Coordinates of C-alpha atoms in Angstrom, one line a residue:
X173 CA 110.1 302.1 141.6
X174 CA 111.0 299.1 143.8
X175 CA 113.5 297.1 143.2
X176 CA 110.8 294.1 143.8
X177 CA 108.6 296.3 140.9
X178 CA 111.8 296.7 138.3
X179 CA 112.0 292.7 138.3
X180 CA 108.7 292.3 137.5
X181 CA 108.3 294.6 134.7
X182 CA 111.4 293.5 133.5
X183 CA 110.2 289.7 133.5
X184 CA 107.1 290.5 131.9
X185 CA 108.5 291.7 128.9
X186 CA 111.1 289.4 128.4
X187 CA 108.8 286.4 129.4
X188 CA 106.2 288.4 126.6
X189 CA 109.0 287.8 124.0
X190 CA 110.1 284.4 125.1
X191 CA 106.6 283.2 124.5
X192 CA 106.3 284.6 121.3
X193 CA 109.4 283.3 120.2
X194 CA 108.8 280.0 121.5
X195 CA 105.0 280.2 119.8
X196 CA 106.3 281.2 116.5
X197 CA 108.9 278.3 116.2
X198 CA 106.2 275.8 117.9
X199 CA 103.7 277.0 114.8
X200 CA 105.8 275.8 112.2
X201 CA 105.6 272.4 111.8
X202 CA 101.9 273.2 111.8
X203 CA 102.4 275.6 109.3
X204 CA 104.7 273.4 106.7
X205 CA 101.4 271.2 106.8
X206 CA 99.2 273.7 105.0
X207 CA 98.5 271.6 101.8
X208 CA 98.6 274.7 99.4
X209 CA 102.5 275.2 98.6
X210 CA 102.0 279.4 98.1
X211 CA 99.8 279.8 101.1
X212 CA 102.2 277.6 103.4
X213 CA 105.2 279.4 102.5
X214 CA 104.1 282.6 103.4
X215 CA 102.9 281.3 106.6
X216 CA 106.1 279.5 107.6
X217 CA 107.9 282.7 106.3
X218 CA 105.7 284.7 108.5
X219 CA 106.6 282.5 111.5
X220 CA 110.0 282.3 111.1
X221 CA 110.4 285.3 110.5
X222 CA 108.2 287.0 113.3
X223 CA 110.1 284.0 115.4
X224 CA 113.6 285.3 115.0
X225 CA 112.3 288.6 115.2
X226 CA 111.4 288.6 119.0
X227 CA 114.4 286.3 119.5
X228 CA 116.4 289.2 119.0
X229 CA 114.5 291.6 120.5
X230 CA 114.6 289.6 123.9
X231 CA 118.8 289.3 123.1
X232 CA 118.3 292.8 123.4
X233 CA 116.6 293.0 126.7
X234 CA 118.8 290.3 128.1
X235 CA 122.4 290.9 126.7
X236 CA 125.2 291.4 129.0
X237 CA 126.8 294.1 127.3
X238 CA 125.6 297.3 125.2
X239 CA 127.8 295.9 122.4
X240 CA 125.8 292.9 122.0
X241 CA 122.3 294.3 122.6
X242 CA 123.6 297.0 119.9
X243 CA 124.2 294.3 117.8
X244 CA 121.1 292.5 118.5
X245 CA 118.7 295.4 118.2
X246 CA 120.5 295.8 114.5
X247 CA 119.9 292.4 113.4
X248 CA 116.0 292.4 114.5
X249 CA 115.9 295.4 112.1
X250 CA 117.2 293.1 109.3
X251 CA 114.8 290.3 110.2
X252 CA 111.7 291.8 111.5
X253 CA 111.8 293.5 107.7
X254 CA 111.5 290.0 106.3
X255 CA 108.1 289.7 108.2
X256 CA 106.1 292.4 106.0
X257 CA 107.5 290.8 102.6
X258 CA 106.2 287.2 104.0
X259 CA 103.2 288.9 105.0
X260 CA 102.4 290.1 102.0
X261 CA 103.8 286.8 100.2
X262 CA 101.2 285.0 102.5
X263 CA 98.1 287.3 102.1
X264 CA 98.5 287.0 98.3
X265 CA 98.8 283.6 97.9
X266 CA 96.0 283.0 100.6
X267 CA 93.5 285.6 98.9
X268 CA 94.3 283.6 95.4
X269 CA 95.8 286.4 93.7
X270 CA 99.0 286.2 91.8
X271 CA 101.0 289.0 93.7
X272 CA 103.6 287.1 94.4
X273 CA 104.6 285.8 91.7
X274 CA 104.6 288.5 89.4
X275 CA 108.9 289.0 89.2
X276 CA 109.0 292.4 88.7
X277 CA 107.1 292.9 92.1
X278 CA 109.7 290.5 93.7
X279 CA 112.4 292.4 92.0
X280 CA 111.1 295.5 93.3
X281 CA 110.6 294.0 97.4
X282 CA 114.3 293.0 97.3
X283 CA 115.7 295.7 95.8
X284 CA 113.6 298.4 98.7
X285 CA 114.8 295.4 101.4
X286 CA 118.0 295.1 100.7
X287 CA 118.7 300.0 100.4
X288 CA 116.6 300.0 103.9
X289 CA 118.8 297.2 105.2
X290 CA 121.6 299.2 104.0
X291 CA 120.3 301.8 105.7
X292 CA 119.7 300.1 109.2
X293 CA 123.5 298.4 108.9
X294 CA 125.3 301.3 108.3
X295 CA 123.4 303.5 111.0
X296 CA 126.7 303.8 113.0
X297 CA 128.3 305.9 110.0
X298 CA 125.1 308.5 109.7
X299 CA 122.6 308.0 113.0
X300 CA 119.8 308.7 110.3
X301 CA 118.0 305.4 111.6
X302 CA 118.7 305.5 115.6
X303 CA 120.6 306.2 118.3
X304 CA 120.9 304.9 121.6
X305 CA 120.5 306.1 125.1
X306 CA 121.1 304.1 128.7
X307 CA 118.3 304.9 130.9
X308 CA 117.0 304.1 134.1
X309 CA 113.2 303.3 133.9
X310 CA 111.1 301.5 134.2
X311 CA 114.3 299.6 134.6
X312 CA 118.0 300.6 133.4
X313 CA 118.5 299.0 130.1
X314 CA 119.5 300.5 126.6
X315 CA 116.7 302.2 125.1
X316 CA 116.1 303.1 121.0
X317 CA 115.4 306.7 120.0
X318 CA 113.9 306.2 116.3
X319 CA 114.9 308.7 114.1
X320 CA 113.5 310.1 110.9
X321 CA 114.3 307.8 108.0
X322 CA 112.8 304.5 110.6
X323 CA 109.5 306.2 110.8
X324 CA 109.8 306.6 107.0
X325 CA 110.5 303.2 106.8
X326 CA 107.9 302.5 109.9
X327 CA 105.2 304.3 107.3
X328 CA 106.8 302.3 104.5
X329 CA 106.2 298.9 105.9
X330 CA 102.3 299.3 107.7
X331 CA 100.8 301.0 104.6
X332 CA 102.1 297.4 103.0
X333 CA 100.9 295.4 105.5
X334 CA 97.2 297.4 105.6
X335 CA 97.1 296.0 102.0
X336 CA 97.2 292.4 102.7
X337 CA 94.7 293.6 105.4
X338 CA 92.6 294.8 102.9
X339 CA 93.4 291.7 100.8
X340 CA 92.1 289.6 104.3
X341 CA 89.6 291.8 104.8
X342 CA 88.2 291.5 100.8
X343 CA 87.7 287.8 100.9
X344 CA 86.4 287.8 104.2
X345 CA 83.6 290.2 103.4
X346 CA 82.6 288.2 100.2
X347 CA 83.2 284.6 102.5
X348 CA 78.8 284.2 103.0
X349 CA 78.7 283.2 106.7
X350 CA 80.3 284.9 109.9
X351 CA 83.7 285.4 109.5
X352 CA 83.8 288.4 112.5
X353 CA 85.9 286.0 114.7
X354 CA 88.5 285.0 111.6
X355 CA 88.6 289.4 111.2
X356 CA 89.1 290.0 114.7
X357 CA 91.9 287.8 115.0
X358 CA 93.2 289.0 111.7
X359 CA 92.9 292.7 113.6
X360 CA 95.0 291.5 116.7
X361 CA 98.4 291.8 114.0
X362 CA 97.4 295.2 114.5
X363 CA 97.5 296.0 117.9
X364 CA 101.6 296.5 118.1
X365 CA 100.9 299.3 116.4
X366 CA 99.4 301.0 119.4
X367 CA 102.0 300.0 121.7
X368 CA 104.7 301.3 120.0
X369 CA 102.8 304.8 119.3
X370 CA 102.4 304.3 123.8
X371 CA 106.2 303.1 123.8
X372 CA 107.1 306.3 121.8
X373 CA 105.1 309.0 123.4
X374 CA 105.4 308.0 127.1
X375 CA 107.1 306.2 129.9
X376 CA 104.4 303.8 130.4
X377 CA 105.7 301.2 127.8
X378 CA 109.4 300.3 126.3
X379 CA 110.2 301.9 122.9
X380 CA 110.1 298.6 121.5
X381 CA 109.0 296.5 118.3
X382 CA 105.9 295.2 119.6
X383 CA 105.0 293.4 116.4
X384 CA 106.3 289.9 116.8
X385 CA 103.4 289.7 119.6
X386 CA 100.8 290.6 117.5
X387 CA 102.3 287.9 114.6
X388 CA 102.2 285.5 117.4
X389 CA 98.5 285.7 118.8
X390 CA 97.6 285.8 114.8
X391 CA 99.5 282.7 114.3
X392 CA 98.7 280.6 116.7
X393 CA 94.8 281.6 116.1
X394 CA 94.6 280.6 112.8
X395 CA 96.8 277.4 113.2
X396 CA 94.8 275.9 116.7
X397 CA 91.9 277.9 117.0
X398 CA 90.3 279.2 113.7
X399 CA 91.9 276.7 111.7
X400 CA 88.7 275.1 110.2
X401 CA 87.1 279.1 109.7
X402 CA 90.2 279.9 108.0
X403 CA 91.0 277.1 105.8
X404 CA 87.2 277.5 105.1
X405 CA 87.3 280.8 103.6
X406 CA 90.1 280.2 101.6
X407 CA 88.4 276.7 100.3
X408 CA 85.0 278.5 99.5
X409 CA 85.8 281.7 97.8
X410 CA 84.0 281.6 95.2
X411 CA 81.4 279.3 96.2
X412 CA 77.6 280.8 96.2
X413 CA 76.2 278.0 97.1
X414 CA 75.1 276.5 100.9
X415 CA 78.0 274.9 102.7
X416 CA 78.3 273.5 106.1
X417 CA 81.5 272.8 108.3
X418 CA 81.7 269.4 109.8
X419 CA 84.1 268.5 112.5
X420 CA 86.3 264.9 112.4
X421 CA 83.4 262.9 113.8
X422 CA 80.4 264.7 111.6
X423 CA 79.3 267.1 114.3
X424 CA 78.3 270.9 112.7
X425 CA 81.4 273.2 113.3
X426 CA 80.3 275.8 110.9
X427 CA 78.0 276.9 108.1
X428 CA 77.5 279.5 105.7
X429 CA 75.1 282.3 105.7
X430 CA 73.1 281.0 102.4
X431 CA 73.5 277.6 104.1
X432 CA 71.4 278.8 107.5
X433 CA 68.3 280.3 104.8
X434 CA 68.3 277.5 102.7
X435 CA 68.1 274.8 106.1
X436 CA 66.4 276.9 109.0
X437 CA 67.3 274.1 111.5
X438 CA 70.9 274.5 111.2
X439 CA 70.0 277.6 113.5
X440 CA 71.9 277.0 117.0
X441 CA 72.7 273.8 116.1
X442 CA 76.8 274.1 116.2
X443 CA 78.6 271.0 117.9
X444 CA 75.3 268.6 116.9
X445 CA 75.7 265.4 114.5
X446 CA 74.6 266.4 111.0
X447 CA 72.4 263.3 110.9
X448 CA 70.3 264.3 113.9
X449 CA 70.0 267.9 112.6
X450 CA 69.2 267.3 108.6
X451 CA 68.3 263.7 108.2
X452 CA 67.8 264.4 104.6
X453 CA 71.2 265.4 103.6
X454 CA 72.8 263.0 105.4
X455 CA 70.6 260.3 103.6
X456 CA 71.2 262.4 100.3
X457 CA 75.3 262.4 101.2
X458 CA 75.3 258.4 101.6
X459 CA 73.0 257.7 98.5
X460 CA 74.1 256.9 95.4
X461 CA 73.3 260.0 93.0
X462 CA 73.7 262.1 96.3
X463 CA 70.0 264.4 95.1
X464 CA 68.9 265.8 98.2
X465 CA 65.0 266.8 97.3
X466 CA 64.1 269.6 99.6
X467 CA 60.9 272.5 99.5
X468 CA 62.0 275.8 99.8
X469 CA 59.7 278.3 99.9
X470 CA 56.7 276.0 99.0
X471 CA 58.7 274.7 95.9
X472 CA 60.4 271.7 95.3
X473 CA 64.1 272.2 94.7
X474 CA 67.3 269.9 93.9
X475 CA 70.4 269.9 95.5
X476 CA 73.5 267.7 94.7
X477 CA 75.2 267.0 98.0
X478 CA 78.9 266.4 97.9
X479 CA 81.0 266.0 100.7
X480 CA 85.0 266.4 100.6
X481 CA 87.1 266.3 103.8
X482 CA 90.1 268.8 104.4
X483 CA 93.2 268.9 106.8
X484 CA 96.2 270.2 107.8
X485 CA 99.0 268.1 106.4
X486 CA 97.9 264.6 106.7
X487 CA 95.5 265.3 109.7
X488 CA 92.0 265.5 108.9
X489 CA 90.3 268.4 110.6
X490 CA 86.9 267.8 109.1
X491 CA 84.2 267.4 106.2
X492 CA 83.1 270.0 104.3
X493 CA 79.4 269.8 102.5
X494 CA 78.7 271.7 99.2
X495 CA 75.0 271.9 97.9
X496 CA 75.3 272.4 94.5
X497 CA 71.4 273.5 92.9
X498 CA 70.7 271.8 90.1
X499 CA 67.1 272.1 90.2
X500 CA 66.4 272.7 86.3
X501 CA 69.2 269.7 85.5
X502 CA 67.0 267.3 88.1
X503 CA 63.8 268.4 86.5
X504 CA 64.4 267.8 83.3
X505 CA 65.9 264.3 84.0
X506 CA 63.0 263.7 85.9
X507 CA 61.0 264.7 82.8
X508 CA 62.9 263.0 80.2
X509 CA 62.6 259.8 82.7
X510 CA 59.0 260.3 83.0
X511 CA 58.8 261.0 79.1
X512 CA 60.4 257.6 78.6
X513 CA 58.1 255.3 80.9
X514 CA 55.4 257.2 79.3
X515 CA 56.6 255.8 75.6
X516 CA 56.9 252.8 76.9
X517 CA 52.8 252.7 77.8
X518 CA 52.2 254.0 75.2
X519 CA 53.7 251.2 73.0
X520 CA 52.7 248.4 75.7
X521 CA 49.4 250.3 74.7
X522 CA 50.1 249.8 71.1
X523 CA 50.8 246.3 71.3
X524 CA 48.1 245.6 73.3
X525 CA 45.9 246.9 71.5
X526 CA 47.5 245.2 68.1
X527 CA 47.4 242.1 69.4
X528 CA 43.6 242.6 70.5
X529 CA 42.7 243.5 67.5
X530 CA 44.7 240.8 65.7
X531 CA 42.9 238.2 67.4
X532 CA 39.6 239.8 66.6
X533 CA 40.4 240.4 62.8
X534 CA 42.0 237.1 62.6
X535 CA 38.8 235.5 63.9
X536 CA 35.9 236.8 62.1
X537 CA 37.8 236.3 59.0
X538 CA 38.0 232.9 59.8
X539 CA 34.0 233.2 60.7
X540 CA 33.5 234.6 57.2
X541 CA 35.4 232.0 55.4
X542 CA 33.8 229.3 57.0
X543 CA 30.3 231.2 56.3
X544 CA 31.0 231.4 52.8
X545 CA 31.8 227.7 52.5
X546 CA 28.5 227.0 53.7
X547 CA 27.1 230.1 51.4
X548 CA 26.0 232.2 54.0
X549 CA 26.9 235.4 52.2
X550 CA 25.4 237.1 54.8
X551 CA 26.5 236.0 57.8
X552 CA 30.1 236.2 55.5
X553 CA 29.8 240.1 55.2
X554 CA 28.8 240.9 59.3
X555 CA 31.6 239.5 60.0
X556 CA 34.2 241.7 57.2
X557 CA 32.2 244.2 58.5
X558 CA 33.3 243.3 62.5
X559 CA 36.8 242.7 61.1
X560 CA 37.1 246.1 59.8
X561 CA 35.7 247.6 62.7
X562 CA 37.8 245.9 65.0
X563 CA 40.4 247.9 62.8
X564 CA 39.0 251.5 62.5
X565 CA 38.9 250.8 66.3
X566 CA 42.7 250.3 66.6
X567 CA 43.5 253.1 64.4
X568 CA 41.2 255.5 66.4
X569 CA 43.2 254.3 69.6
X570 CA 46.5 255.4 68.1
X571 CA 45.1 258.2 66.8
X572 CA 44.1 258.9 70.7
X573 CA 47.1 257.8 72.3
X574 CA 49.0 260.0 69.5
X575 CA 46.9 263.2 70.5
X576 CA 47.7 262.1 74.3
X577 CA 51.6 262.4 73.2
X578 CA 51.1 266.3 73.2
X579 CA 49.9 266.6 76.3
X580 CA 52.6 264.3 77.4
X581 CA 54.7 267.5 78.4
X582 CA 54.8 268.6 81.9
X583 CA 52.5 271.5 82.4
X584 CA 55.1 275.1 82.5
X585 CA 51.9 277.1 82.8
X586 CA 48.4 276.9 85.0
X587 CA 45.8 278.9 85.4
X588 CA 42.9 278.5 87.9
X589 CA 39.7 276.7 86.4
X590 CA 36.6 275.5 87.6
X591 CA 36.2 272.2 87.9
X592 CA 32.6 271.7 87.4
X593 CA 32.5 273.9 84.1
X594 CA 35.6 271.5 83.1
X595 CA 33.8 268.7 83.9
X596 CA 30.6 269.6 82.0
X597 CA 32.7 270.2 78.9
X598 CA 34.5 267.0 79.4
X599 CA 31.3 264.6 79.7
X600 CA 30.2 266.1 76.5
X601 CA 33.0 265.6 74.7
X602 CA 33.3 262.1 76.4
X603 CA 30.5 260.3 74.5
X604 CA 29.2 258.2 77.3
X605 CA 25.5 257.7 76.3
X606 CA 23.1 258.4 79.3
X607 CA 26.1 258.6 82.2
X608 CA 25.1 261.6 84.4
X609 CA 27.6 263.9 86.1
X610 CA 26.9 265.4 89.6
X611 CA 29.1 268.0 91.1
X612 CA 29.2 267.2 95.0
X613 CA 31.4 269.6 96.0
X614 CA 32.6 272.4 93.7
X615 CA 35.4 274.7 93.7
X616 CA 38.6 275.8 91.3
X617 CA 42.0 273.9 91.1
X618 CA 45.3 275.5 89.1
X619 CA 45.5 273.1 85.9
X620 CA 45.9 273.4 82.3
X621 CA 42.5 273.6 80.7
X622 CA 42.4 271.2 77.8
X623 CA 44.9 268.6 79.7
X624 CA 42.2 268.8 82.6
X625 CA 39.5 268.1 80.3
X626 CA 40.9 265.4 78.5
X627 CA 42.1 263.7 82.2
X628 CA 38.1 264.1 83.0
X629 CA 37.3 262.3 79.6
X630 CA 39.5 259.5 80.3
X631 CA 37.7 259.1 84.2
X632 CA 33.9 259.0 82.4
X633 CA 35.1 257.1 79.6
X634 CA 36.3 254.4 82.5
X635 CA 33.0 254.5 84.7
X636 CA 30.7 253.8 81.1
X637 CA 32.9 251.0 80.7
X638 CA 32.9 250.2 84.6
X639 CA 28.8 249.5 84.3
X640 CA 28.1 253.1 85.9
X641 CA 24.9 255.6 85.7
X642 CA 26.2 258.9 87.3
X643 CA 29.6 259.8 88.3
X644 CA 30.2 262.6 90.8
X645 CA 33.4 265.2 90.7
X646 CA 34.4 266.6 94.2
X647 CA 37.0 269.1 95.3
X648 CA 38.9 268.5 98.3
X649 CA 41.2 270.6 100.6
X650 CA 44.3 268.8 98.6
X651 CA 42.7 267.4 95.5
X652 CA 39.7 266.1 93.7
X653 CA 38.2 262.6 93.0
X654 CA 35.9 261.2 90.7
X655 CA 33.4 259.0 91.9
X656 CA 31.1 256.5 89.6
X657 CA 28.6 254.1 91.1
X658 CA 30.1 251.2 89.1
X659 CA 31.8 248.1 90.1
X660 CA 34.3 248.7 92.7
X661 CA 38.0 248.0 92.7
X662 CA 38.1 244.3 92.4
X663 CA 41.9 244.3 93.9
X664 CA 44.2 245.7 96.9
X665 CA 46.9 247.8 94.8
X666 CA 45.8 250.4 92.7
X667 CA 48.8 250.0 90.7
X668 CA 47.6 247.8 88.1
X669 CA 45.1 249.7 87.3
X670 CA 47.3 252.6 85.3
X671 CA 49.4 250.5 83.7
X672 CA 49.2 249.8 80.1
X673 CA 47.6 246.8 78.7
X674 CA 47.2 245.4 82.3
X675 CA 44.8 247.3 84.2
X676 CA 41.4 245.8 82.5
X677 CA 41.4 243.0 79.5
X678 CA 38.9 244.9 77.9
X679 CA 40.5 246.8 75.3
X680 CA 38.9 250.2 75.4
X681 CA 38.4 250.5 79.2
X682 CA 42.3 249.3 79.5
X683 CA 43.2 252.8 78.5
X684 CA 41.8 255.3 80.0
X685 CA 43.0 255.0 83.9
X686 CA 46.9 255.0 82.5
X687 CA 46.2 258.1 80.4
X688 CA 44.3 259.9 84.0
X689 CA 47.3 259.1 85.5
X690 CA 49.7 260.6 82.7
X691 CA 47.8 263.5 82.3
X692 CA 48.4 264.3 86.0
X693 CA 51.4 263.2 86.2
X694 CA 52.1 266.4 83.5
X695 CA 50.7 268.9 86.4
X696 CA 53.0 267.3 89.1
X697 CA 49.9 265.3 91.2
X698 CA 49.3 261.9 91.7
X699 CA 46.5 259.4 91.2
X700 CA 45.5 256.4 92.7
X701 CA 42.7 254.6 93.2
X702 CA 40.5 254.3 96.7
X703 CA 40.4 250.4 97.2
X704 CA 38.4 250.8 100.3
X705 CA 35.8 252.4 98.6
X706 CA 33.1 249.7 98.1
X707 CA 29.6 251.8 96.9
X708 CA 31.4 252.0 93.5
X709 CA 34.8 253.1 92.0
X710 CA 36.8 256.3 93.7
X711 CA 39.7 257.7 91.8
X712 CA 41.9 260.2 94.2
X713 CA 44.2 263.1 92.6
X714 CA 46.2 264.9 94.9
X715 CA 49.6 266.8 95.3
X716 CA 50.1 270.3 94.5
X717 CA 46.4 271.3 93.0
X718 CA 46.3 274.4 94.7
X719 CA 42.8 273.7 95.5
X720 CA 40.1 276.7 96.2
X721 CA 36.4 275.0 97.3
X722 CA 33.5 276.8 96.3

């Protein structure tokens, strides 16, 4: 070889272990800002360690005299074995096991460090651990022939640090997004492995501790390059629920597997703003109860959106944004709320009532006292007779609104029913005199039988008292409404009209629009009332019917 070509492959390995000196040292100040106290230990122990490590090893290419690189070569021994006891320190406490703090493990790795660093020291005296030999290629320098108790130690010390590979490798595998960058770089601690085998069987390479390179590249990756990946796994393990990764300014760095089923749009969408990607959840993150209401799968589900930023130290490095389900939590609040509103009708309904029928008792008593001052006995009894009426009347409207209470409950079961045979049933049971029922357009919706019926009751019951002669019933692709010829909606919002003891001053026809709208409220749809209908009245009820037309 040149003399030209002996400088250059002796520059490239001691610039090789002047970088990953430099690299390691750089790291730590990085490293001592890793907020949990375990984790960052290891990791600064792992640097330093790794640091001093090819410090030494490039004393050993450099040194002026075979005494000193002797020397040197000895002490990386001591301190390149500190590296496999952080590692392992650092895999523990980064996996969130306990490893490493158990004392009789830590008992055990100092006593085995400090016999194989007996060992390495007193290698003059026995030559079990190495000898040394001055050779000439690829450059003369003083070159290590390993002997048999270093490749026991050699064995020793990579069967430990495959198990904090495996301990890497464990919580990668559960971590539920794509974590074959983070295990890649965790694999590039490896590759030193091969060089030395290359370093030992051949020429090509020095027979030299590769490994501070390898700790180096691994470093540096998870520190600058992976460091939201890798503080992300460690964050989330245990986590099964959607997460995505957001950088400093709320642009998508990452997301979980469960994260890109549950929100399809996330798909390619690394590096956009969250806001412009889901709308929704940003809207849900800046609300007050943070419920993000999303369909999934055709069903409505609940998500509590929290968002939490992390760092390194006290530089943020990003958001991270947990969806929590809490579907069956949301639903039954929603229920108990709706449960509420509907006790309140139903004792504005009371009172309403009450008060009606106050007025009307109050008054034809007063009738019949005045007709019995002037001895109309007669006229005296009618009116008793309308007072106690009045009454039956208010006790038959609790009674109803009582019988309405245990349909009250949102529907858990449905089966499909036809609406015309409902309807039939319904205008019999309605008793509203010579009303006639046409079916314009038939067909089968997914609804709870008698809760169906009673809603179509409640719709007849309105058009008698609306002034109607037929009412028709109509399926639509997303719905049905109810029709009656009657007077049409003498106001703008339909609001009014299903609230309690406002929609109508009549007494009896004030009820039954709020109880349609209850009673489908309990199967999840809506109704409301066409106010640009004007050949009559038009009561709409959509939402999820799961409509089939005849």
């Amino acid at each position: 070889m040149s003399v030209s070509g002996l400088s250059l492959s002796f520059a490239v390995y001691v610039a090789a272990y002047a970088v990953a000196t430099l690299g390691c040292l750089a790291a730590v100040p990085r490293a001592l800002s890793v907020a949990e106290p375990d984790t960052r230990r290891g990791l600064v122990g792992l640097l330093a360690g790794s640091g001093g490590w090819a410090a030494l090893e490039l004393a050993f290419l450099v040194a002026p005299t075979p005494g000193l690189r002797y020397a040197a070569y000895v002490l990386s021994l001591v301190v390149g074995l500190t590296t496999v006891g952080s590692w392992l320190y650092f895999t523990s406490a980064y996996t969130g096991r306990s490893l490493h703090r158990t004392a009789s493990y830590r008992r055990l790795a100092v006593g085995v460090y400090l016999a194989i660093v007996a060992v390495k020291v007193t290698n003059p005296l026995h030559g079990l651990y190495f000898r040394t030999v001055f050779v000439q290629t690829p450059f003369p320098h003083l070159t290590i022939e390993h002997q048999t108790f270093h490749w026991l130690v050699a064995g020793l010390s990579y069967a430990l640090v495959a198990v904090g590979f495996f301990m890497l490798y464990e919580l990668c595998a559960e971590a539920d997004y794509d974590t074959r960058p983070l295990v890649a770089l965790v694999g590039v601690t490896g590759l030193p492995v091969l060089l030395d085998i290359v370093g030992f069987t051949s020429d090509r390479l020095l027979d030299i501790n590769y490994e501070p390179l390898g700790v180096v590249v691994f470093a540096l990756g998870v520190l600058y390059v992976f460091d939201t990946t890798f503080l992300a796994v460690q964050l989330t393990d245990g986590v099964d629920g959607p997460i995505v990764y957001l950088d400093d300014t709320g642009r998508i760095r990452e997301y979980n597997d469960l994260a890109a089923s549950t929100f399809p749009a996330l798909d390619g969408t690394v590096g956009e703003q969250l806001g412009d990607t889901l709308p929704s959840v940003a809207g849900a993150l800046d609300s007050d109860d943070q419920i993000l209401e999303y369909v999934e799968d055709g069903e409505v589900r609940y998500y509590l959106v929290s968002g939490t930023s992390f760092s390194l130290g006290q530089t943020s490095i990003g958001e991270m944004v947990v969806f929590s389900d809490v579907t069956e939590v949301e639903r039954q609040r929603r229920e108990l709320s709706r449960q509420n509103e509907q006790l309140e009708g139903f004792a504005a309904a009371i009172r309403h009532e009450l008060l009606n029928t106050l007025q009307t008792v109050n008054g034809r008593v007063d009738i019949a006292g005045s007709a019995l001052t002037d001895g109309n006995v007669t006229r005296a009894r009618e009116s008793l007779r309308a007072a106690s009426r009045s009454a039956d009347h208010m006790a038959d409207v609790v009674g109803k609104l009582a019988q309405l209470a245990q349909h009250g409950q949102t529907v858990e079961s449905t089966r499909q029913v036809t609406v015309s045979e409902v309807a039939e049933r319904a205008l019999a049971a309605a008793d509203v005199g010579d009303l006639t029922l046409v079916v314009a357009a038939d067909g089968a919706v997914e609804a709870d039988p008698p809760r169906l019926q009673t809603l179509f009751e409640n719709a007849f019951r309105f058009a008698a008292h609306n002034g109607a002669a037929s009412v028709s019933v109509a399926v639509t692709d997303d719905g049905f409404t109810i029709t009656d010829d009657g007077q049409p909606p003498a106001r703008d919002d339909p609001a009014p009209f299903f609230t309690y003891g406002q929609a109508i001053p009549d007494g009896q026809s004030g009820l039954p629009l709020p109880n349609l709208r209850l009673l489908a409220e309990t199967h999840g749809w809506e109704a409301t009332v066409d106010t640009a209908y004007r050949d009559g009245f038009r009561i709409v009820v959509t939402g999820q019917v799961g409509t089939r037309r005849a």
